[in-house]
PDB file of C-alpha atoms in Angstrom:
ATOM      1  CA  UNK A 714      63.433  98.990  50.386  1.00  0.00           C
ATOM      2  CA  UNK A 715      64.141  98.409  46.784  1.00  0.00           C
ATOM      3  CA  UNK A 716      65.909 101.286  45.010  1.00  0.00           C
ATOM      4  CA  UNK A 717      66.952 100.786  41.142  1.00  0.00           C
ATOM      5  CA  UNK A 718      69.390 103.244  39.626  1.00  0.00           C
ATOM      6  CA  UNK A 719      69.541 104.473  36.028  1.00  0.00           C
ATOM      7  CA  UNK A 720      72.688 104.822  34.504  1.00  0.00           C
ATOM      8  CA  UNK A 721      73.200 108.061  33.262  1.00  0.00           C
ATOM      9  CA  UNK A 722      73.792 108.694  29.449  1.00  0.00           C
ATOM     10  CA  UNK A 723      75.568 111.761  29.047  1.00  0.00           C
ATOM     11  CA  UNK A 724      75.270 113.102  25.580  1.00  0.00           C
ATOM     12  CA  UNK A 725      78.710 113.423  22.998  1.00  0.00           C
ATOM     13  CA  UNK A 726      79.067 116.625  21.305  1.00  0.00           C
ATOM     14  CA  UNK A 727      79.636 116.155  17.314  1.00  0.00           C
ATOM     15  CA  UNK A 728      82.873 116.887  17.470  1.00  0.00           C
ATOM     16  CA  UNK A 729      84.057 114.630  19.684  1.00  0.00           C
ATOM     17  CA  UNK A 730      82.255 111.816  18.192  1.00  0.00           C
ATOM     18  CA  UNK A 731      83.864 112.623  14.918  1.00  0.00           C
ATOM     19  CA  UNK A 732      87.400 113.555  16.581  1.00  0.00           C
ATOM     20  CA  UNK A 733      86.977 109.684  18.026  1.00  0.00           C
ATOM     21  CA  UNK A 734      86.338 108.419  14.645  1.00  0.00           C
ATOM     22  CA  UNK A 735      89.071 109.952  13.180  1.00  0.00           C
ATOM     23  CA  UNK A 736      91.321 108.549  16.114  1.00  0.00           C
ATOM     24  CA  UNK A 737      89.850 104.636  15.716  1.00  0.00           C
ATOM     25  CA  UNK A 738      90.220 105.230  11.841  1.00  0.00           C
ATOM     26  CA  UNK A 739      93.817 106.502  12.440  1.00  0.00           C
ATOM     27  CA  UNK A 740      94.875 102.998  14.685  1.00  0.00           C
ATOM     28  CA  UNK A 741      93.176 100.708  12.064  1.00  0.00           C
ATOM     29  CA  UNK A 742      95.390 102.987   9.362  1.00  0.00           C
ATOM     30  CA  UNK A 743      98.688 102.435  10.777  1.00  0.00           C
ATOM     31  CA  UNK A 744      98.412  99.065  12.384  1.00  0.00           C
ATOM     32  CA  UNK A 745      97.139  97.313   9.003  1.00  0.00           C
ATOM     33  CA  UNK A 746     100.168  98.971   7.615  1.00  0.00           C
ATOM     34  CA  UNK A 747     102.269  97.373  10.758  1.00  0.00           C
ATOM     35  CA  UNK A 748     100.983  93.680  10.234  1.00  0.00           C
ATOM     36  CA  UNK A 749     101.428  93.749   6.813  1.00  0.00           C
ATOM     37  CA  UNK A 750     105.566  93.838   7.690  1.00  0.00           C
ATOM     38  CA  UNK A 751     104.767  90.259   9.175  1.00  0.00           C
ATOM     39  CA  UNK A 752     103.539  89.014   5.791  1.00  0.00           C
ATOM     40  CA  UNK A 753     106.782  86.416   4.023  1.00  0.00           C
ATOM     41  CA  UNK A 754     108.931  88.823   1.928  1.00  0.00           C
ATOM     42  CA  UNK A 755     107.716  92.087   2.870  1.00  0.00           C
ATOM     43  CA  UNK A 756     110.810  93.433   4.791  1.00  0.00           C
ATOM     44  CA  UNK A 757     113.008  91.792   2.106  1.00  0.00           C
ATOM     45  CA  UNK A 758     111.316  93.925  -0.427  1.00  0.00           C
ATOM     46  CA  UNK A 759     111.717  97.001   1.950  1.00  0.00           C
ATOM     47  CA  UNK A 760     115.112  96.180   2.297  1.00  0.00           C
ATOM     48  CA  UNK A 761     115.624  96.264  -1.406  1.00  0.00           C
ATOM     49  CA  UNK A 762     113.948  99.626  -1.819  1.00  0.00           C
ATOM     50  CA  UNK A 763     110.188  98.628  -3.285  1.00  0.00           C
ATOM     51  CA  UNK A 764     106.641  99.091  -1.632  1.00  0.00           C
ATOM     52  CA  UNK A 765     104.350  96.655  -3.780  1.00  0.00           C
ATOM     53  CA  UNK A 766     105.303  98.216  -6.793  1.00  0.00           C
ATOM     54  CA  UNK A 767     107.003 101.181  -5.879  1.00  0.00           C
ATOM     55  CA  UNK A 768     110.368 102.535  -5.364  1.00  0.00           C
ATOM     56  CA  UNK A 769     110.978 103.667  -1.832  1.00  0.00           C
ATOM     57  CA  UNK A 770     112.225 107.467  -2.245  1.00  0.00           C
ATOM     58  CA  UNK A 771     112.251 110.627  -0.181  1.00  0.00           C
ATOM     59  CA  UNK A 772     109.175 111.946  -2.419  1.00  0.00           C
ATOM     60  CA  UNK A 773     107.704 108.094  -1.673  1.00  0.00           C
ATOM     61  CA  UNK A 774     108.373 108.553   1.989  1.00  0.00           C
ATOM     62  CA  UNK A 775     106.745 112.376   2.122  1.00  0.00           C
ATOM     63  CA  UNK A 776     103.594 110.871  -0.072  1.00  0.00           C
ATOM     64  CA  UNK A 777     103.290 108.499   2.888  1.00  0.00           C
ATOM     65  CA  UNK A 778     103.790 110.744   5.601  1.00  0.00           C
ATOM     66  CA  UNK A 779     101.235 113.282   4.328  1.00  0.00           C
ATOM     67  CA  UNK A 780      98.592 110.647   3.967  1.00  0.00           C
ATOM     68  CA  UNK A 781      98.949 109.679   7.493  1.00  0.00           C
ATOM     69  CA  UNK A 782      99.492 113.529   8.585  1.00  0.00           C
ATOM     70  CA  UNK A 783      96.074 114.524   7.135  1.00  0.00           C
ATOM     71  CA  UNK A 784      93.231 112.060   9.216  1.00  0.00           C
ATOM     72  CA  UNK A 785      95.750 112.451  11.821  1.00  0.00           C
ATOM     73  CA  UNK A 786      95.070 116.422  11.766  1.00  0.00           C
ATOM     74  CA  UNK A 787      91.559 115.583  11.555  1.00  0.00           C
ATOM     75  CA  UNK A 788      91.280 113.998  14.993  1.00  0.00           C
ATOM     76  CA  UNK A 789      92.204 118.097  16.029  1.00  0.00           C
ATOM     77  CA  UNK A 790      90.394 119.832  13.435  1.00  0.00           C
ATOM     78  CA  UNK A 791      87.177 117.790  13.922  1.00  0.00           C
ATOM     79  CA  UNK A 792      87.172 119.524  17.302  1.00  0.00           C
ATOM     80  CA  UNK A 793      89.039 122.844  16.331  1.00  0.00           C
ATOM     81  CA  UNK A 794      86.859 124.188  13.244  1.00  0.00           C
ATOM     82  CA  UNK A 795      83.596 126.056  13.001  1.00  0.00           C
ATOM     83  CA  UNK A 796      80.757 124.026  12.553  1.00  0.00           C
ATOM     84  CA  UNK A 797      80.395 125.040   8.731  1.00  0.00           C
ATOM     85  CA  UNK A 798      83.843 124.565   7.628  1.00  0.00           C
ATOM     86  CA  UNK A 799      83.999 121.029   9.830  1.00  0.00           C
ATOM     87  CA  UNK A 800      81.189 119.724   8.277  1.00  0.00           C
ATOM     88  CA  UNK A 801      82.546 120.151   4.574  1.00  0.00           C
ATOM     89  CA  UNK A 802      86.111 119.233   5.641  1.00  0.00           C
ATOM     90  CA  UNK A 803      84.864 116.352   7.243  1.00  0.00           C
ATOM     91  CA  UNK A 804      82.816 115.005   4.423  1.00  0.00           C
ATOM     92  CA  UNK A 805      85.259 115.981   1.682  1.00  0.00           C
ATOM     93  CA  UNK A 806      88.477 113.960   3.532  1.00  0.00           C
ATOM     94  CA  UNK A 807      86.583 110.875   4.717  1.00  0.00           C
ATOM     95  CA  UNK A 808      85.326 110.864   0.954  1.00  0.00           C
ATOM     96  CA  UNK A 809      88.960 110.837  -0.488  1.00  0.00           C
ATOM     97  CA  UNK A 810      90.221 108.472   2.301  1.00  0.00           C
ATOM     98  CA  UNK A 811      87.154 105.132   0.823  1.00  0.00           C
ATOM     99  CA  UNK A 812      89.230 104.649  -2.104  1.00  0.00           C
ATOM    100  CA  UNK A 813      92.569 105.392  -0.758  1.00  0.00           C
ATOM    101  CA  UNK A 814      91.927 102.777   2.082  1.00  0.00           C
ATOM    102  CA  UNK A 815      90.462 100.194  -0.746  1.00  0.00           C
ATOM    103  CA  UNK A 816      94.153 100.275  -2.782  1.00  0.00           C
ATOM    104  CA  UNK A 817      95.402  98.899   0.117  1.00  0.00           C
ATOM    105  CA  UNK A 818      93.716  95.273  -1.076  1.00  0.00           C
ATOM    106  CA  UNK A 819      95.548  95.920  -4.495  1.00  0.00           C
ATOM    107  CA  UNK A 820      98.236  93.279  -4.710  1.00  0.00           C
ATOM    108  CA  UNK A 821      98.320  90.238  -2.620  1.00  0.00           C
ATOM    109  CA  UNK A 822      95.242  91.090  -0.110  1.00  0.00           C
ATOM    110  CA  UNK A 823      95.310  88.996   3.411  1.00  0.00           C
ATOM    111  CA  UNK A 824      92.636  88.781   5.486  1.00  0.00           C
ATOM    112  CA  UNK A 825      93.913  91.633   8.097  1.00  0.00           C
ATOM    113  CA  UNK A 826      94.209  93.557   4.990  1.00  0.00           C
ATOM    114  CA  UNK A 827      90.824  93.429   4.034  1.00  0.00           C
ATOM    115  CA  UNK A 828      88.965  93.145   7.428  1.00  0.00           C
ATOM    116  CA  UNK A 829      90.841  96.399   8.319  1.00  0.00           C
ATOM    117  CA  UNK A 830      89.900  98.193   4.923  1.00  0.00           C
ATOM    118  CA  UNK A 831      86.185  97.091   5.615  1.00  0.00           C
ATOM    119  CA  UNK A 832      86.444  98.322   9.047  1.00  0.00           C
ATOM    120  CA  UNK A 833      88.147 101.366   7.976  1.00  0.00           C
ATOM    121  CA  UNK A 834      85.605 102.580   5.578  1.00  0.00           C
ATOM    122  CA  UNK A 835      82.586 101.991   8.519  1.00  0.00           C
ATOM    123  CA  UNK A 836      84.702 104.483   9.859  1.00  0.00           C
ATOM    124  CA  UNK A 837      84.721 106.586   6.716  1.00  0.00           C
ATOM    125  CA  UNK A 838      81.208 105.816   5.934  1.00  0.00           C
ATOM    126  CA  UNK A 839      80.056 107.492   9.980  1.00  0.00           C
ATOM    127  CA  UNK A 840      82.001 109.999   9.826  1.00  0.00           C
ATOM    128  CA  UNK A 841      80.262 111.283   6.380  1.00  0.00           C
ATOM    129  CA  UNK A 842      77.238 110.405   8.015  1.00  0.00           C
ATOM    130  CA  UNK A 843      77.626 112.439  11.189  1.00  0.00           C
ATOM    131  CA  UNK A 844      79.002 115.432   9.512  1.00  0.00           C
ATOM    132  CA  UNK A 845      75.780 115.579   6.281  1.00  0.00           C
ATOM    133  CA  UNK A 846      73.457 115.476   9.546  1.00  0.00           C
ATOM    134  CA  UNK A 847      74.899 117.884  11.264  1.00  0.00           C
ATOM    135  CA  UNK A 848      72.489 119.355  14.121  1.00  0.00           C
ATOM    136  CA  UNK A 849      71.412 123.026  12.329  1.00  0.00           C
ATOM    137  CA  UNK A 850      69.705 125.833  14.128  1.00  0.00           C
ATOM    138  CA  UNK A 851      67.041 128.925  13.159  1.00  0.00           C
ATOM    139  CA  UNK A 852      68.659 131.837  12.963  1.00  0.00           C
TER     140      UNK A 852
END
Protein backbone atom coordinates (compact mmCIF):
# COMPACT_ATOMS: atom_id res chain seq x y z
CA UNK A 1 0.00 0.00 0.00
CA UNK A 2 1.40 3.17 -1.34
CA UNK A 3 -0.07 6.34 0.19
CA UNK A 4 1.45 9.90 -0.98
CA UNK A 5 0.60 12.95 1.08
CA UNK A 6 0.16 16.54 -0.13
CA UNK A 7 1.49 19.14 1.82
CA UNK A 8 -0.94 21.51 2.69
CA UNK A 9 -0.63 25.24 1.55
CA UNK A 10 -2.48 27.30 3.80
CA UNK A 11 -3.24 30.64 2.33
CA UNK A 12 -1.59 34.25 4.00
CA UNK A 13 -3.98 36.94 4.52
CA UNK A 14 -2.68 40.44 2.92
CA UNK A 15 -1.91 41.76 5.87
CA UNK A 16 0.25 39.51 7.16
CA UNK A 17 2.17 39.17 4.06
CA UNK A 18 2.69 42.87 4.07
CA UNK A 19 3.18 43.06 8.05
CA UNK A 20 6.17 40.33 7.14
CA UNK A 21 7.54 42.58 4.59
CA UNK A 22 7.63 45.38 6.61
CA UNK A 23 9.41 43.21 9.40
CA UNK A 24 12.27 41.66 6.74
CA UNK A 25 12.52 45.35 5.37
CA UNK A 26 12.90 46.60 9.00
CA UNK A 27 16.11 43.86 9.81
CA UNK A 28 17.79 44.70 6.42
CA UNK A 29 17.19 48.64 7.67
CA UNK A 30 18.92 48.45 10.86
CA UNK A 31 21.51 45.81 10.31
CA UNK A 32 23.03 47.66 7.08
CA UNK A 33 23.13 50.55 9.42
CA UNK A 34 24.98 48.07 12.12
CA UNK A 35 27.74 46.78 9.62
CA UNK A 36 28.42 49.92 8.37
CA UNK A 37 30.04 50.73 12.19
CA UNK A 38 32.61 47.92 11.09
CA UNK A 39 33.70 49.96 8.06
CA UNK A 40 37.71 51.80 9.01
CA UNK A 41 36.88 55.23 10.54
CA UNK A 42 33.31 55.09 11.06
CA UNK A 43 33.19 55.04 14.94
CA UNK A 44 36.04 57.61 14.91
CA UNK A 45 33.81 59.90 13.01
CA UNK A 46 30.90 59.05 15.48
CA UNK A 47 33.08 59.73 18.15
CA UNK A 48 33.82 63.14 16.81
CA UNK A 49 30.18 64.03 16.34
CA UNK A 50 29.62 63.56 12.25
CA UNK A 51 27.37 60.97 10.30
CA UNK A 52 28.84 61.14 6.61
CA UNK A 53 28.37 64.63 6.45
CA UNK A 54 26.36 65.49 9.24
CA UNK A 55 26.58 66.76 12.67
CA UNK A 56 25.30 64.32 15.23
CA UNK A 57 22.56 66.44 17.28
CA UNK A 58 19.46 65.75 19.31
CA UNK A 59 17.29 66.99 16.16
CA UNK A 60 19.91 64.49 14.07
CA UNK A 61 19.22 61.73 16.52
CA UNK A 62 15.11 62.32 16.50
CA UNK A 63 15.38 62.53 12.39
CA UNK A 64 16.87 59.05 12.79
CA UNK A 65 14.68 57.66 15.23
CA UNK A 66 11.51 58.68 13.36
CA UNK A 67 12.72 57.11 10.18
CA UNK A 68 13.17 53.87 11.85
CA UNK A 69 9.84 54.45 14.06
CA UNK A 70 7.68 54.77 10.90
CA UNK A 71 8.25 51.07 8.78
CA UNK A 72 8.62 49.89 12.21
CA UNK A 73 4.82 51.05 12.92
CA UNK A 74 4.03 49.64 9.69
CA UNK A 75 4.76 46.03 10.59
CA UNK A 76 1.39 46.88 13.18
CA UNK A 77 -0.53 49.04 11.02
CA UNK A 78 -0.23 46.73 7.97
CA UNK A 79 -2.30 44.40 10.15
CA UNK A 80 -4.24 47.07 12.28
CA UNK A 81 -5.91 49.38 9.46
CA UNK A 82 -8.97 49.02 7.29
CA UNK A 83 -8.37 47.66 4.10
CA UNK A 84 -8.82 51.17 2.30
CA UNK A 85 -6.69 53.24 4.43
CA UNK A 86 -3.85 50.19 4.46
CA UNK A 87 -3.71 50.04 1.01
CA UNK A 88 -2.89 53.88 0.47
CA UNK A 89 -0.67 53.97 3.59
CA UNK A 90 1.06 51.14 2.41
CA UNK A 91 1.79 52.35 -1.05
CA UNK A 92 2.45 55.96 -0.06
CA UNK A 93 5.37 54.86 2.80
CA UNK A 94 7.06 52.08 0.82
CA UNK A 95 7.11 54.86 -2.01
CA UNK A 96 8.97 57.44 0.25
CA UNK A 97 11.18 54.69 1.85
CA UNK A 98 12.99 53.68 -2.45
CA UNK A 99 14.81 56.82 -2.31
CA UNK A 100 15.42 57.15 1.30
CA UNK A 101 16.99 53.56 1.28
CA UNK A 102 19.06 54.58 -2.10
CA UNK A 103 20.96 57.73 -0.05
CA UNK A 104 22.27 55.22 1.92
CA UNK A 105 24.90 54.38 -1.21
CA UNK A 106 25.69 58.24 -1.14
CA UNK A 107 29.25 58.52 0.09
CA UNK A 108 31.63 55.70 0.17
CA UNK A 109 29.12 52.68 -0.86
CA UNK A 110 30.43 48.95 0.21
CA UNK A 111 29.10 46.10 -1.05
CA UNK A 112 26.74 45.29 2.17
CA UNK A 113 25.67 48.74 1.55
CA UNK A 114 24.43 48.27 -1.71
CA UNK A 115 23.32 44.55 -1.69
CA UNK A 116 21.14 45.59 1.32
CA UNK A 117 19.68 48.79 -0.49
CA UNK A 118 18.89 46.43 -3.55
CA UNK A 119 17.38 43.99 -1.29
CA UNK A 120 15.62 46.59 0.57
CA UNK A 121 13.80 48.13 -2.26
CA UNK A 122 12.51 44.27 -3.50
CA UNK A 123 11.04 44.75 -0.32
CA UNK A 124 9.69 48.19 -1.13
CA UNK A 125 8.94 47.30 -4.62
CA UNK A 126 6.30 43.96 -3.07
CA UNK A 127 4.98 45.67 -0.75
CA UNK A 128 3.62 48.44 -3.40
CA UNK A 129 2.79 45.60 -5.37
CA UNK A 130 0.67 43.70 -2.87
CA UNK A 131 -1.09 46.69 -1.58
CA UNK A 132 -2.14 48.33 -5.71
CA UNK A 133 -3.60 44.61 -6.07
CA UNK A 134 -5.35 44.49 -3.29
CA UNK A 135 -8.18 41.63 -3.40
CA UNK A 136 -11.61 44.04 -3.95
CA UNK A 137 -15.13 42.81 -3.57
CA UNK A 138 -18.88 43.72 -5.20
CA UNK A 139 -20.70 45.49 -3.03
Amino acid sequence: MNTQKTLEDMKVSLKLKLATLWASFMFLYIYVDYFALYMPGKIKSILTGRVFVFDITQGFLLGALVSVTIPALMIFLSVALPAKVNRTTNIIIAMAYIPYSLFNLAGEAWMHMVYGAVVEVVLLCLIIFYAWKWPRIET
